[in-house]
Amino acid sequence: FLHFVKKIIVRIMENPPEWGDGGRGRRAVVIGGGVAGSLIAKSLQFDADLTLIDPKDYFEIPWASLRATVEPSFAERSLIHHKDYLANGRLIVSEVTNITNKEVLTADGHQVTYDYLVVATGHYDPLPISRTDRLEEYQTENEKIKEADSILIVGGGPTGVELAAEIAVDFPQKKVTLVHDGSRLLEFIGPKASDKTLEWLKNKNVEVKLMQSVDLSNNTDNSGGNRTYFTSSGETIRADCHFLCMGKPPGSEWLRETYLKDRIDNFGRLKVDENLRIKGHRNIFAVGDITDIKELKQGYSAQKHALVAAKNLKLLMSGGKESKLAIYEPRSSPNIIVSLGRQDAVAQFSFTTIIGLVPGMIKSKDLYVGKTRKKMGLQP
C-alpha cells in the first residue's frame, strides 16, 4: 500500500495539476516569431509554459524594412531580439521540421511537447539567423544603393513602390526605374490611389514601365560597369543594380509532410475557423498571413489575429467554456496607407483617397515602429 501511495505522489510531483493555475501548467508552443507569432508569445508568456520556435533570434517589424535599406541605423529599433520581450518563455532558434499530434520537432534536435500549438509562419522569407547579421545585410544593401547611379526595381506592389519612393526621396540624384507586369501600380487597392501614386513617382523622376516584366537571368555586363536588362516588350534598361520586389509564397511548404498536411488550401494557407483554430483541431491555432482568412494580408490584421487567439488560448487553458471563445471578424474595407518616403503617403479610406503630407503624418515619419515597440512592452 505504501509503495502504491509513493507512486501516486511521485506522479503528481512530475505532472502537477493544471486546474486553478490560470493555465500556467499548460504547454503552449508558438511556431514563427513574426508580427503575429511574437505578439502572441508575449501575450501568453505568463499564462502558460511557453516555447517560441523561430529560425532567427529576432523579430523584425517588416513594414520598416525598406526605410532600413536607405537608412541602416533605423533597423536598430525595428529589429528586436526575441529575448527583449520574452521574459518568461523558452526560445528555440531553429527551423521546425515536423509536427505530430503532440510534439514539434526542430532541425537542431528538439522534441517539444505541446498541449496547445500556434502556427504563425507567415510568408517564406529566408533571413539571417542573427540580428547582427541582419544589420550587416542592411549596411550592404545601403552601400549598393549609394554606389549605384541607376537602380532597377522589379515589382509595382507596395514593396516596390515604397522602395522606389524611399530611394527617390533620400537619393534624388539616382536614376530609378520601376517595372511592373500589371496594368497599374498597387493593384490591391483602388485605381484612384494607383493613379495618384504613379503621378507622385513621376514627379520624383522615377520612370515607371507598366505591363512589362524583366527576365533577371538574362542581362549583360556593359563596359561602364552597369548591366543591360531586357523587358518582355523588347525594351532595354541600363542599371547598376536591381531589387526584386515580388510577393513571397506562404510559409507552409514544410507543413505538407506533417500532421496538418490536410488542412492546407490550394493557395498554401491553413484553413481556420472563426476562432482562429485550424479546422478539425481543438487545440491548434493559426494566425497571421498563413491563414486562409479572406482579407488583405496586413500587419494590423496579423496583430488582431494574435490578440484574439491569445484570448481564446487563455480561456481554454483556464478551463473556460468553448461557447465563450472570441470570434475574429475581418474588416470588409480596411484603411490602407502606403508610405512614399519620409513625409508623404497615399491613403485609401472608406470615404476618400488622399495623397501627400496628411496620410504621411500618420505613417511615414516613424512607420509605426514606436507604436509597435510599445505594443511589445518596449521603449518606443
mmCIF file of N, CA and C in Angstrom, residues 155-287:
data_model
loop_
_atom_site.group_PDB
_atom_site.id
_atom_site.type_symbol
_atom_site.label_atom_id
_atom_site.label_comp_id
_atom_site.label_asym_id
_atom_site.label_seq_id
_atom_site.Cartn_x
_atom_site.Cartn_y
_atom_site.Cartn_z
ATOM 1 N N GLY A 155 8.704 45.057 -59.776
ATOM 2 C CA GLY A 155 7.527 44.822 -58.938
ATOM 3 C C GLY A 155 6.889 46.124 -58.505
ATOM 4 N N GLY A 156 5.605 46.276 -58.829
ATOM 5 C CA GLY A 156 4.897 47.518 -58.515
ATOM 6 C C GLY A 156 3.837 47.370 -57.452
ATOM 7 N N GLY A 157 4.036 46.401 -56.543
ATOM 8 C CA GLY A 157 3.170 46.296 -55.371
ATOM 9 C C GLY A 157 3.651 47.243 -54.290
ATOM 10 N N PRO A 158 3.162 47.093 -53.061
ATOM 11 C CA PRO A 158 3.551 48.026 -52.010
ATOM 12 C C PRO A 158 5.049 48.028 -51.729
ATOM 13 N N THR A 159 5.714 46.873 -51.821
ATOM 14 C CA THR A 159 7.149 46.830 -51.546
ATOM 15 C C THR A 159 7.937 47.592 -52.594
ATOM 16 N N GLY A 160 7.652 47.334 -53.866
ATOM 17 C CA GLY A 160 8.360 48.023 -54.931
ATOM 18 C C GLY A 160 8.112 49.518 -54.930
ATOM 19 N N VAL A 161 6.857 49.903 -54.714
ATOM 20 C CA VAL A 161 6.508 51.330 -54.692
ATOM 21 C C VAL A 161 7.183 52.027 -53.515
ATOM 22 N N GLU A 162 7.125 51.427 -52.341
ATOM 23 C CA GLU A 162 7.714 52.067 -51.168
ATOM 24 C C GLU A 162 9.231 52.148 -51.285
ATOM 25 N N LEU A 163 9.877 51.119 -51.844
ATOM 26 C CA LEU A 163 11.330 51.183 -52.025
ATOM 27 C C LEU A 163 11.704 52.264 -53.028
ATOM 28 N N ALA A 164 10.978 52.332 -54.146
ATOM 29 C CA ALA A 164 11.253 53.378 -55.135
ATOM 30 C C ALA A 164 11.110 54.759 -54.516
ATOM 31 N N ALA A 165 10.078 54.943 -53.694
ATOM 32 C CA ALA A 165 9.845 56.232 -53.046
ATOM 33 C C ALA A 165 10.946 56.555 -52.046
ATOM 34 N N GLU A 166 11.371 55.575 -51.263
ATOM 35 C CA GLU A 166 12.435 55.803 -50.278
ATOM 36 C C GLU A 166 13.722 56.236 -50.974
ATOM 37 N N ILE A 167 14.082 55.554 -52.063
ATOM 38 C CA ILE A 167 15.307 55.903 -52.777
ATOM 39 C C ILE A 167 15.175 57.261 -53.447
ATOM 40 N N ALA A 168 14.016 57.515 -54.050
ATOM 41 C CA ALA A 168 13.817 58.785 -54.753
ATOM 42 C C ALA A 168 13.906 59.972 -53.805
ATOM 43 N N VAL A 169 13.439 59.802 -52.572
ATOM 44 C CA VAL A 169 13.472 60.903 -51.600
ATOM 45 C C VAL A 169 14.863 61.069 -50.991
ATOM 46 N N ASP A 170 15.492 59.957 -50.594
ATOM 47 C CA ASP A 170 16.794 60.044 -49.932
ATOM 48 C C ASP A 170 17.958 60.228 -50.902
ATOM 49 N N PHE A 171 17.786 59.746 -52.140
ATOM 50 C CA PHE A 171 18.856 59.850 -53.149
ATOM 51 C C PHE A 171 18.270 60.378 -54.457
ATOM 52 N N PRO A 172 17.856 61.643 -54.463
ATOM 53 C CA PRO A 172 17.163 62.183 -55.648
ATOM 54 C C PRO A 172 18.027 62.216 -56.905
ATOM 55 N N GLN A 173 19.341 62.103 -56.754
ATOM 56 C CA GLN A 173 20.231 62.124 -57.919
ATOM 57 C C GLN A 173 20.294 60.790 -58.638
ATOM 58 N N LYS A 174 19.759 59.732 -58.023
ATOM 59 C CA LYS A 174 19.798 58.408 -58.637
ATOM 60 C C LYS A 174 18.724 58.280 -59.715
ATOM 61 N N LYS A 175 19.037 57.529 -60.753
ATOM 62 C CA LYS A 175 18.070 57.205 -61.784
ATOM 63 C C LYS A 175 17.355 55.920 -61.380
ATOM 64 N N VAL A 176 16.062 56.017 -61.073
ATOM 65 C CA VAL A 176 15.294 54.860 -60.613
ATOM 66 C C VAL A 176 14.268 54.473 -61.676
ATOM 67 N N THR A 177 14.267 53.193 -62.038
ATOM 68 C CA THR A 177 13.287 52.655 -62.988
ATOM 69 C C THR A 177 12.509 51.545 -62.294
ATOM 70 N N LEU A 178 11.181 51.631 -62.347
ATOM 71 C CA LEU A 178 10.323 50.615 -61.746
ATOM 72 C C LEU A 178 9.547 49.918 -62.857
ATOM 73 N N VAL A 179 9.663 48.596 -62.912
ATOM 74 C CA VAL A 179 8.960 47.804 -63.932
ATOM 75 C C VAL A 179 7.925 46.925 -63.240
ATOM 76 N N HIS A 180 6.697 46.957 -63.774
ATOM 77 C CA HIS A 180 5.607 46.186 -63.173
ATOM 78 C C HIS A 180 4.822 45.497 -64.277
ATOM 79 N N ASP A 181 4.476 44.227 -64.057
ATOM 80 C CA ASP A 181 3.793 43.482 -65.109
ATOM 81 C C ASP A 181 2.282 43.710 -65.129
ATOM 82 N N GLY A 182 1.748 44.459 -64.180
ATOM 83 C CA GLY A 182 0.326 44.753 -64.152
ATOM 84 C C GLY A 182 -0.019 46.026 -64.900
ATOM 85 N N SER A 183 -1.325 46.266 -65.028
ATOM 86 C CA SER A 183 -1.781 47.449 -65.767
ATOM 87 C C SER A 183 -1.693 48.726 -64.939
ATOM 88 N N ARG A 184 -1.567 48.574 -63.611
ATOM 89 C CA ARG A 184 -1.424 49.739 -62.745
ATOM 90 C C ARG A 184 -0.659 49.337 -61.489
ATOM 91 N N LEU A 185 -0.120 50.317 -60.805
ATOM 92 C CA LEU A 185 0.581 50.075 -59.552
ATOM 93 C C LEU A 185 -0.421 49.748 -58.443
ATOM 94 N N LEU A 186 0.058 49.103 -57.398
ATOM 95 C CA LEU A 186 -0.756 48.862 -56.190
ATOM 96 C C LEU A 186 -2.133 48.301 -56.547
ATOM 97 N N GLU A 187 -2.136 47.195 -57.238
ATOM 98 C CA GLU A 187 -3.397 46.641 -57.739
ATOM 99 C C GLU A 187 -4.314 46.114 -56.637
ATOM 100 N N PHE A 188 -3.804 46.004 -55.423
ATOM 101 C CA PHE A 188 -4.642 45.506 -54.330
ATOM 102 C C PHE A 188 -5.558 46.589 -53.769
ATOM 103 N N ILE A 189 -5.366 47.840 -54.198
ATOM 104 C CA ILE A 189 -6.271 48.918 -53.777
ATOM 105 C C ILE A 189 -6.878 49.571 -55.019
ATOM 106 N N GLY A 190 -7.648 50.608 -54.830
ATOM 107 C CA GLY A 190 -8.408 51.203 -55.918
ATOM 108 C C GLY A 190 -7.564 51.939 -56.945
ATOM 109 N N PRO A 191 -8.111 52.111 -58.164
ATOM 110 C CA PRO A 191 -7.375 52.782 -59.241
ATOM 111 C C PRO A 191 -7.050 54.241 -58.947
ATOM 112 N N LYS A 192 -7.872 54.901 -58.153
ATOM 113 C CA LYS A 192 -7.591 56.300 -57.818
ATOM 114 C C LYS A 192 -6.282 56.409 -57.051
ATOM 115 N N ALA A 193 -6.068 55.523 -56.094
ATOM 116 C CA ALA A 193 -4.817 55.523 -55.336
ATOM 117 C C ALA A 193 -3.645 55.169 -56.247
ATOM 118 N N SER A 194 -3.866 54.247 -57.178
ATOM 119 C CA SER A 194 -2.811 53.868 -58.127
ATOM 120 C C SER A 194 -2.396 55.052 -58.985
ATOM 121 N N ASP A 195 -3.392 55.780 -59.498
ATOM 122 C CA ASP A 195 -3.103 56.922 -60.368
ATOM 123 C C ASP A 195 -2.345 58.011 -59.607
ATOM 124 N N LYS A 196 -2.766 58.281 -58.383
ATOM 125 C CA LYS A 196 -2.090 59.304 -57.581
ATOM 126 C C LYS A 196 -0.646 58.908 -57.278
ATOM 127 N N THR A 197 -0.436 57.610 -57.023
ATOM 128 C CA THR A 197 0.916 57.126 -56.729
ATOM 129 C C THR A 197 1.800 57.222 -57.955
ATOM 130 N N LEU A 198 1.280 56.842 -59.115
ATOM 131 C CA LEU A 198 2.043 56.934 -60.364
ATOM 132 C C LEU A 198 2.464 58.373 -60.627
ATOM 133 N N GLU A 199 1.544 59.301 -60.449
ATOM 134 C CA GLU A 199 1.855 60.717 -60.663
ATOM 135 C C GLU A 199 2.923 61.189 -59.676
ATOM 136 N N TRP A 200 2.814 60.753 -58.411
ATOM 137 C CA TRP A 200 3.801 61.147 -57.398
ATOM 138 C C TRP A 200 5.196 60.641 -57.779
ATOM 139 N N LEU A 201 5.288 59.382 -58.198
ATOM 140 C CA LEU A 201 6.590 58.815 -58.560
ATOM 141 C C LEU A 201 7.188 59.540 -59.769
ATOM 142 N N LYS A 202 6.361 59.828 -60.753
ATOM 143 C CA LYS A 202 6.864 60.541 -61.926
ATOM 144 C C LYS A 202 7.386 61.918 -61.551
ATOM 145 N N ASN A 203 6.725 62.582 -60.620
ATOM 146 C CA ASN A 203 7.190 63.898 -60.159
ATOM 147 C C ASN A 203 8.526 63.809 -59.433
ATOM 148 N N LYS A 204 8.848 62.603 -58.927
ATOM 149 C CA LYS A 204 10.145 62.368 -58.275
ATOM 150 C C LYS A 204 11.159 61.779 -59.256
ATOM 151 N N ASN A 205 10.828 61.853 -60.558
ATOM 152 C CA ASN A 205 11.719 61.388 -61.631
ATOM 153 C C ASN A 205 11.943 59.874 -61.624
ATOM 154 N N VAL A 206 10.990 59.129 -61.090
ATOM 155 C CA VAL A 206 11.039 57.669 -61.196
ATOM 156 C C VAL A 206 10.368 57.274 -62.510
ATOM 157 N N GLU A 207 11.079 56.517 -63.334
ATOM 158 C CA GLU A 207 10.498 56.050 -64.591
ATOM 159 C C GLU A 207 9.735 54.755 -64.321
ATOM 160 N N VAL A 208 8.451 54.739 -64.667
ATOM 161 C CA VAL A 208 7.598 53.580 -64.397
ATOM 162 C C VAL A 208 7.195 52.943 -65.720
ATOM 163 N N LYS A 209 7.451 51.638 -65.823
ATOM 164 C CA LYS A 209 7.078 50.891 -67.030
ATOM 165 C C LYS A 209 6.057 49.831 -66.617
ATOM 166 N N LEU A 210 4.821 49.981 -67.109
ATOM 167 C CA LEU A 210 3.750 49.048 -66.777
ATOM 168 C C LEU A 210 3.574 48.006 -67.877
ATOM 169 N N MET A 211 2.877 46.921 -67.547
ATOM 170 C CA MET A 211 2.566 45.843 -68.490
ATOM 171 C C MET A 211 3.837 45.230 -69.095
ATOM 172 N N GLN A 212 4.892 45.189 -68.273
ATOM 173 C CA GLN A 212 6.137 44.587 -68.731
ATOM 174 C C GLN A 212 6.754 43.791 -67.584
ATOM 175 N N SER A 213 7.533 42.788 -67.947
ATOM 176 C CA SER A 213 8.292 42.025 -66.971
ATOM 177 C C SER A 213 9.765 42.045 -67.355
ATOM 178 N N VAL A 214 10.612 41.610 -66.445
ATOM 179 C CA VAL A 214 12.051 41.588 -66.687
ATOM 180 C C VAL A 214 12.583 40.208 -66.357
ATOM 181 N N ASP A 215 13.326 39.636 -67.281
ATOM 182 C CA ASP A 215 13.990 38.358 -67.043
ATOM 183 C C ASP A 215 15.349 38.660 -66.423
ATOM 184 N N LEU A 216 15.437 38.542 -65.093
ATOM 185 C CA LEU A 216 16.657 38.937 -64.396
ATOM 186 C C LEU A 216 17.820 37.977 -64.667
ATOM 187 N N SER A 217 17.516 36.785 -65.176
ATOM 188 C CA SER A 217 18.589 35.851 -65.500
ATOM 189 C C SER A 217 19.223 36.163 -66.853
ATOM 190 N N ASN A 218 18.567 37.031 -67.602
ATOM 191 C CA ASN A 218 19.047 37.372 -68.943
ATOM 192 C C ASN A 218 19.447 38.841 -68.974
ATOM 193 N N ASN A 219 20.666 39.138 -68.540
ATOM 194 C CA ASN A 219 21.171 40.507 -68.600
ATOM 195 C C ASN A 219 22.652 40.462 -68.949
ATOM 196 N N THR A 220 23.165 41.542 -69.469
ATOM 197 C CA THR A 220 24.553 41.557 -69.946
ATOM 198 C C THR A 220 25.332 42.670 -69.272
ATOM 199 N N ASP A 221 26.634 42.394 -69.062
ATOM 200 C CA ASP A 221 27.531 43.406 -68.495
ATOM 201 C C ASP A 221 27.920 44.409 -69.558
ATOM 202 N N ASN A 222 28.037 45.679 -69.126
ATOM 203 C CA ASN A 222 28.477 46.739 -70.018
ATOM 204 C C ASN A 222 29.871 47.210 -69.611
ATOM 205 N N SER A 223 30.539 47.863 -70.511
ATOM 206 C CA SER A 223 31.902 48.316 -70.233
ATOM 207 C C SER A 223 31.952 49.334 -69.095
ATOM 208 N N GLY A 224 30.871 50.058 -68.893
ATOM 209 C CA GLY A 224 30.849 51.070 -67.831
ATOM 210 C C GLY A 224 30.615 50.495 -66.452
ATOM 211 N N GLY A 225 30.413 49.185 -66.343
ATOM 212 C CA GLY A 225 30.214 48.565 -65.037
ATOM 213 C C GLY A 225 28.762 48.260 -64.719
ATOM 214 N N ASN A 226 27.824 48.878 -65.462
ATOM 215 C CA ASN A 226 26.419 48.560 -65.209
ATOM 216 C C ASN A 226 25.974 47.390 -66.083
ATOM 217 N N ARG A 227 24.695 47.069 -66.027
ATOM 218 C CA ARG A 227 24.168 45.935 -66.759
ATOM 219 C C ARG A 227 22.985 46.373 -67.615
ATOM 220 N N THR A 228 22.749 45.620 -68.668
ATOM 221 C CA THR A 228 21.583 45.857 -69.522
ATOM 222 C C THR A 228 20.557 44.775 -69.253
ATOM 223 N N TYR A 229 19.348 45.199 -68.919
ATOM 224 C CA TYR A 229 18.238 44.283 -68.645
ATOM 225 C C TYR A 229 17.233 44.399 -69.785
ATOM 226 N N PHE A 230 16.574 43.283 -70.090
ATOM 227 C CA PHE A 230 15.637 43.252 -71.221
ATOM 228 C C PHE A 230 14.219 43.009 -70.696
ATOM 229 N N THR A 231 13.282 43.823 -71.158
ATOM 230 C CA THR A 231 11.890 43.662 -70.732
ATOM 231 C C THR A 231 11.141 42.776 -71.723
ATOM 232 N N SER A 232 9.964 42.353 -71.319
ATOM 233 C CA SER A 232 9.153 41.464 -72.153
ATOM 234 C C SER A 232 8.670 42.136 -73.433
ATOM 235 N N SER A 233 8.672 43.465 -73.464
ATOM 236 C CA SER A 233 8.227 44.174 -74.668
ATOM 237 C C SER A 233 9.399 44.549 -75.578
ATOM 238 N N GLY A 234 10.601 44.092 -75.222
ATOM 239 C CA GLY A 234 11.758 44.350 -76.075
ATOM 240 C C GLY A 234 12.558 45.581 -75.709
ATOM 241 N N GLU A 235 12.159 46.278 -74.665
ATOM 242 C CA GLU A 235 12.916 47.453 -74.241
ATOM 243 C C GLU A 235 14.170 47.036 -73.475
ATOM 244 N N THR A 236 15.149 47.912 -73.460
ATOM 245 C CA THR A 236 16.360 47.667 -72.690
ATOM 246 C C THR A 236 16.475 48.718 -71.579
ATOM 247 N N ILE A 237 16.956 48.272 -70.433
ATOM 248 C CA ILE A 237 17.141 49.167 -69.285
ATOM 249 C C ILE A 237 18.568 48.997 -68.789
ATOM 250 N N ARG A 238 19.277 50.089 -68.646
ATOM 251 C CA ARG A 238 20.626 50.047 -68.078
ATOM 252 C C ARG A 238 20.559 50.440 -66.611
ATOM 253 N N ALA A 239 21.141 49.614 -65.759
ATOM 254 C CA ALA A 239 21.124 49.908 -64.318
ATOM 255 C C ALA A 239 22.343 49.279 -63.663
ATOM 256 N N ASP A 240 22.811 49.918 -62.613
ATOM 257 C CA ASP A 240 23.974 49.415 -61.873
ATOM 258 C C ASP A 240 23.603 48.279 -60.929
ATOM 259 N N CYS A 241 22.350 48.229 -60.499
ATOM 260 C CA CYS A 241 21.905 47.150 -59.618
ATOM 261 C C CYS A 241 20.390 47.029 -59.723
ATOM 262 N N HIS A 242 19.864 45.971 -59.167
ATOM 263 C CA HIS A 242 18.407 45.791 -59.188
ATOM 264 C C HIS A 242 17.922 45.246 -57.849
ATOM 265 N N PHE A 243 16.626 45.448 -57.593
ATOM 266 C CA PHE A 243 15.947 44.905 -56.420
ATOM 267 C C PHE A 243 14.683 44.210 -56.894
ATOM 268 N N LEU A 244 14.521 42.956 -56.478
ATOM 269 C CA LEU A 244 13.324 42.189 -56.834
ATOM 270 C C LEU A 244 12.303 42.343 -55.717
ATOM 271 N N CYS A 245 11.161 42.936 -56.026
ATOM 272 C CA CYS A 245 10.131 43.228 -55.020
ATOM 273 C C CYS A 245 8.822 42.550 -55.408
ATOM 274 N N MET A 246 8.855 41.251 -55.429
ATOM 275 C CA MET A 246 7.680 40.468 -55.784
ATOM 276 C C MET A 246 7.098 39.821 -54.533
ATOM 277 N N GLY A 247 5.855 39.338 -54.624
ATOM 278 C CA GLY A 247 5.214 38.692 -53.495
ATOM 279 C C GLY A 247 5.924 37.412 -53.080
ATOM 280 N N LYS A 248 5.892 37.118 -51.803
ATOM 281 C CA LYS A 248 6.537 35.918 -51.265
ATOM 282 C C LYS A 248 5.486 34.828 -51.037
ATOM 283 N N PRO A 249 5.852 33.570 -51.252
ATOM 284 C CA PRO A 249 4.895 32.478 -51.053
ATOM 285 C C PRO A 249 4.611 32.260 -49.576
ATOM 286 N N PRO A 250 3.459 31.682 -49.234
ATOM 287 C CA PRO A 250 3.163 31.378 -47.829
ATOM 288 C C PRO A 250 4.219 30.445 -47.230
ATOM 289 N N GLY A 251 4.492 30.626 -45.950
ATOM 290 C CA GLY A 251 5.481 29.788 -45.284
ATOM 291 C C GLY A 251 4.885 28.475 -44.834
ATOM 292 N N SER A 252 4.385 27.699 -45.795
ATOM 293 C CA SER A 252 3.651 26.476 -45.452
ATOM 294 C C SER A 252 4.189 25.228 -46.123
ATOM 295 N N GLU A 253 5.185 25.351 -46.982
ATOM 296 C CA GLU A 253 5.658 24.186 -47.730
ATOM 297 C C GLU A 253 6.099 23.062 -46.791
ATOM 298 N N TRP A 254 6.730 23.441 -45.687
ATOM 299 C CA TRP A 254 7.215 22.444 -44.733
ATOM 300 C C TRP A 254 6.071 21.677 -44.057
ATOM 301 N N LEU A 255 4.878 22.260 -44.062
ATOM 302 C CA LEU A 255 3.733 21.625 -43.413
ATOM 303 C C LEU A 255 3.150 20.455 -44.209
ATOM 304 N N ARG A 256 3.527 20.342 -45.470
ATOM 305 C CA ARG A 256 2.880 19.364 -46.352
ATOM 306 C C ARG A 256 3.220 17.914 -46.001
ATOM 307 N N GLU A 257 4.214 17.700 -45.172
ATOM 308 C CA GLU A 257 4.557 16.343 -44.742
ATOM 309 C C GLU A 257 4.283 16.155 -43.248
ATOM 310 N N THR A 258 3.457 17.009 -42.677
ATOM 311 C CA THR A 258 3.219 16.964 -41.234
ATOM 312 C C THR A 258 1.789 16.536 -40.923
ATOM 313 N N TYR A 259 1.496 16.520 -39.643
ATOM 314 C CA TYR A 259 0.175 16.192 -39.110
ATOM 315 C C TYR A 259 -0.915 17.103 -39.674
ATOM 316 N N LEU A 260 -0.528 18.305 -40.146
ATOM 317 C CA LEU A 260 -1.502 19.300 -40.621
ATOM 318 C C LEU A 260 -1.598 19.362 -42.148
ATOM 319 N N LYS A 261 -1.032 18.383 -42.833
ATOM 320 C CA LYS A 261 -0.959 18.445 -44.291
ATOM 321 C C LYS A 261 -2.330 18.537 -44.964
ATOM 322 N N ASP A 262 -3.366 17.991 -44.327
ATOM 323 C CA ASP A 262 -4.700 18.013 -44.928
ATOM 324 C C ASP A 262 -5.466 19.304 -44.639
ATOM 325 N N ARG A 263 -4.835 20.228 -43.962
ATOM 326 C CA ARG A 263 -5.515 21.477 -43.608
ATOM 327 C C ARG A 263 -4.952 22.674 -44.380
ATOM 328 N N ILE A 264 -4.264 22.394 -45.496
ATOM 329 C CA ILE A 264 -3.694 23.448 -46.338
ATOM 330 C C ILE A 264 -4.544 23.585 -47.591
ATOM 331 N N ASP A 265 -4.942 24.814 -47.935
ATOM 332 C CA ASP A 265 -5.783 25.002 -49.119
ATOM 333 C C ASP A 265 -4.919 25.075 -50.380
ATOM 334 N N ASN A 266 -5.554 25.335 -51.526
ATOM 335 C CA ASN A 266 -4.843 25.349 -52.805
ATOM 336 C C ASN A 266 -3.860 26.501 -52.934
ATOM 337 N N PHE A 267 -3.968 27.485 -52.049
ATOM 338 C CA PHE A 267 -3.062 28.637 -52.094
ATOM 339 C C PHE A 267 -1.946 28.523 -51.057
ATOM 340 N N GLY A 268 -1.884 27.389 -50.386
ATOM 341 C CA GLY A 268 -0.831 27.179 -49.400
ATOM 342 C C GLY A 268 -1.115 27.792 -48.052
ATOM 343 N N ARG A 269 -2.380 28.066 -47.770
ATOM 344 C CA ARG A 269 -2.733 28.681 -46.485
ATOM 345 C C ARG A 269 -3.510 27.689 -45.617
ATOM 346 N N LEU A 270 -3.375 27.857 -44.311
ATOM 347 C CA LEU A 270 -4.039 26.960 -43.369
ATOM 348 C C LEU A 270 -5.500 27.358 -43.184
ATOM 349 N N LYS A 271 -6.380 26.380 -43.217
ATOM 350 C CA LYS A 271 -7.812 26.627 -43.060
ATOM 351 C C LYS A 271 -8.134 26.791 -41.575
ATOM 352 N N VAL A 272 -8.711 27.933 -41.226
ATOM 353 C CA VAL A 272 -9.049 28.203 -39.833
ATOM 354 C C VAL A 272 -10.537 28.490 -39.692
ATOM 355 N N ASP A 273 -11.047 28.310 -38.464
ATOM 356 C CA ASP A 273 -12.442 28.637 -38.191
ATOM 357 C C ASP A 273 -12.539 30.056 -37.645
ATOM 358 N N GLU A 274 -13.713 30.455 -37.217
ATOM 359 C CA GLU A 274 -13.931 31.829 -36.765
ATOM 360 C C GLU A 274 -13.183 32.149 -35.473
ATOM 361 N N ASN A 275 -12.739 31.111 -34.757
ATOM 362 C CA ASN A 275 -11.984 31.315 -33.514
ATOM 363 C C ASN A 275 -10.486 31.260 -33.746
ATOM 364 N N LEU A 276 -10.068 31.126 -35.009
ATOM 365 C CA LEU A 276 -8.670 31.035 -35.438
ATOM 366 C C LEU A 276 -8.025 29.694 -35.093
ATOM 367 N N ARG A 277 -8.870 28.688 -34.833
ATOM 368 C CA ARG A 277 -8.345 27.335 -34.689
ATOM 369 C C ARG A 277 -8.299 26.676 -36.069
ATOM 370 N N ILE A 278 -7.251 25.875 -36.296
ATOM 371 C CA ILE A 278 -7.193 25.130 -37.550
ATOM 372 C C ILE A 278 -8.363 24.154 -37.580
ATOM 373 N N LYS A 279 -9.077 24.139 -38.669
ATOM 374 C CA LYS A 279 -10.297 23.352 -38.766
ATOM 375 C C LYS A 279 -10.016 21.876 -38.471
ATOM 376 N N GLY A 280 -10.836 21.324 -37.582
ATOM 377 C CA GLY A 280 -10.680 19.935 -37.204
ATOM 378 C C GLY A 280 -9.773 19.705 -36.010
ATOM 379 N N HIS A 281 -9.241 20.798 -35.457
ATOM 380 C CA HIS A 281 -8.323 20.673 -34.314
ATOM 381 C C HIS A 281 -8.735 21.657 -33.215
ATOM 382 N N ARG A 282 -9.000 21.138 -32.059
ATOM 383 C CA ARG A 282 -9.493 21.980 -30.960
ATOM 384 C C ARG A 282 -8.364 22.708 -30.238
ATOM 385 N N ASN A 283 -7.128 22.251 -30.376
ATOM 386 C CA ASN A 283 -6.030 22.819 -29.601
ATOM 387 C C ASN A 283 -4.914 23.396 -30.471
ATOM 388 N N ILE A 284 -5.164 23.560 -31.770
ATOM 389 C CA ILE A 284 -4.140 24.096 -32.666
ATOM 390 C C ILE A 284 -4.698 25.329 -33.387
ATOM 391 N N PHE A 285 -3.992 26.431 -33.265
ATOM 392 C CA PHE A 285 -4.402 27.704 -33.855
ATOM 393 C C PHE A 285 -3.438 28.087 -34.982
ATOM 394 N N ALA A 286 -3.898 28.959 -35.869
ATOM 395 C CA ALA A 286 -3.031 29.580 -36.864
ATOM 396 C C ALA A 286 -3.360 31.066 -36.905
ATOM 397 N N VAL A 287 -2.325 31.896 -37.014
ATOM 398 C CA VAL A 287 -2.525 33.347 -37.025
ATOM 399 C C VAL A 287 -1.620 33.988 -38.068
#
